[in-house]
Amino acid sequence: MQSFWDAAEHYVSSLKLEGCISIQIQGPSDLDFILEWACMKHEMLYNPAVRPDSRNPDQKVLDEQELITFLETYKTINEDYH
């Protein structure tokens, strides 16, 4: 699990160095809280998805310093057999 935290922090810190100021999330994920934590740590705006599997209806046109990040949820092997 630590690798997810490290990867999210590296992703967000890299975006911050490139000049991004916010991340707009599209789609559901069980790990979005990690991305939210990384954004807070690096003082970037985190805009979560409003509804699963849909475009955020309140999404505005993005500025040059903003990024859309797409998240997905996958079934585990155990979920496929229930």
Short mmCIF file of C-alpha atoms in Angstrom, two decimals:
data_model
loop_
_atom_site.label_atom_id
_atom_site.label_comp_id
_atom_site.label_asym_id
_atom_site.label_seq_id
_atom_site.Cartn_x
_atom_site.Cartn_y
_atom_site.Cartn_z
CA MET A 1 0.00 0.00 0.00
CA GLN A 2 2.89 2.36 0.70
CA SER A 3 3.82 2.27 -2.99
CA PHE A 4 0.44 3.83 -3.86
CA TRP A 5 1.12 6.68 -1.43
CA ASP A 6 4.61 7.18 -2.83
CA ALA A 7 3.39 7.04 -6.44
CA ALA A 8 0.59 9.55 -5.78
CA GLU A 9 2.93 11.92 -4.00
CA HIS A 10 5.51 11.68 -6.80
CA TYR A 11 2.77 12.24 -9.43
CA VAL A 12 1.38 15.32 -7.69
CA SER A 13 4.77 16.82 -6.82
CA SER A 14 5.87 16.40 -10.47
CA LEU A 15 2.73 18.18 -11.65
CA LYS A 16 3.34 20.97 -9.15
CA LEU A 17 6.89 21.43 -10.45
CA GLU A 18 5.48 21.65 -13.99
CA GLY A 19 3.20 24.49 -12.87
CA CYS A 20 -0.12 22.69 -12.35
CA ILE A 21 -2.32 24.23 -9.68
CA SER A 22 -5.23 21.75 -9.56
CA ILE A 23 -6.34 18.26 -10.48
CA GLN A 24 -9.88 17.51 -11.71
CA ILE A 25 -10.88 13.91 -11.05
CA GLN A 26 -13.11 12.00 -13.46
CA GLY A 27 -14.42 8.56 -12.52
CA PRO A 28 -14.58 6.49 -9.35
CA SER A 29 -11.62 4.94 -7.56
CA ASP A 30 -10.99 3.23 -4.26
CA LEU A 31 -7.68 5.11 -4.04
CA ASP A 32 -8.80 8.69 -4.70
CA PHE A 33 -8.26 9.59 -1.03
CA ILE A 34 -4.53 9.04 -1.57
CA LEU A 35 -4.51 11.49 -4.46
CA GLU A 36 -6.50 13.96 -2.36
CA TRP A 37 -3.92 13.63 0.46
CA ALA A 38 -1.05 14.25 -1.98
CA CYS A 39 -2.80 17.36 -3.33
CA MET A 40 -3.30 18.74 0.17
CA LYS A 41 0.33 18.02 1.06
CA HIS A 42 1.58 19.88 -2.02
CA GLU A 43 -1.02 22.68 -1.77
CA MET A 44 -2.80 21.82 -5.02
CA LEU A 45 -6.55 22.09 -5.50
CA TYR A 46 -8.28 18.69 -5.60
CA ASN A 47 -11.61 18.52 -7.46
CA PRO A 48 -13.24 15.11 -6.93
CA ALA A 49 -15.70 13.47 -9.30
CA VAL A 50 -19.27 14.38 -8.36
CA ARG A 51 -20.93 11.22 -9.70
CA PRO A 52 -19.33 7.86 -10.48
CA ASP A 53 -18.89 7.02 -14.16
CA SER A 54 -19.91 10.46 -15.37
CA ARG A 55 -18.37 13.75 -16.29
CA ASN A 56 -18.47 16.32 -13.53
CA PRO A 57 -21.51 18.50 -14.44
CA ASP A 58 -19.95 21.51 -12.69
CA GLN A 59 -16.66 21.21 -14.54
CA LYS A 60 -15.49 24.45 -16.06
CA VAL A 61 -13.12 24.91 -18.94
CA LEU A 62 -9.70 24.08 -17.59
CA ASP A 63 -6.93 26.63 -17.34
CA GLU A 64 -3.48 25.85 -18.67
CA GLN A 65 -2.27 24.96 -15.15
CA GLU A 66 -5.05 22.43 -14.46
CA LEU A 67 -5.10 18.72 -15.23
CA ILE A 68 -7.87 16.14 -15.54
CA THR A 69 -6.98 12.79 -13.97
CA PHE A 70 -9.04 9.75 -14.86
CA LEU A 71 -9.51 7.11 -12.16
CA GLU A 72 -10.93 3.62 -12.55
CA THR A 73 -12.13 0.92 -10.19
CA TYR A 74 -11.38 -2.70 -11.00
CA LYS A 75 -12.96 -5.85 -9.60
CA THR A 76 -10.76 -8.10 -7.54
CA ILE A 77 -10.55 -11.80 -8.35
CA ASN A 78 -12.85 -12.60 -5.41
CA GLU A 79 -15.53 -10.18 -6.65
CA ASP A 80 -15.68 -11.99 -10.00
CA TYR A 81 -16.76 -15.23 -8.32
CA HIS A 82 -19.62 -13.91 -6.16
#
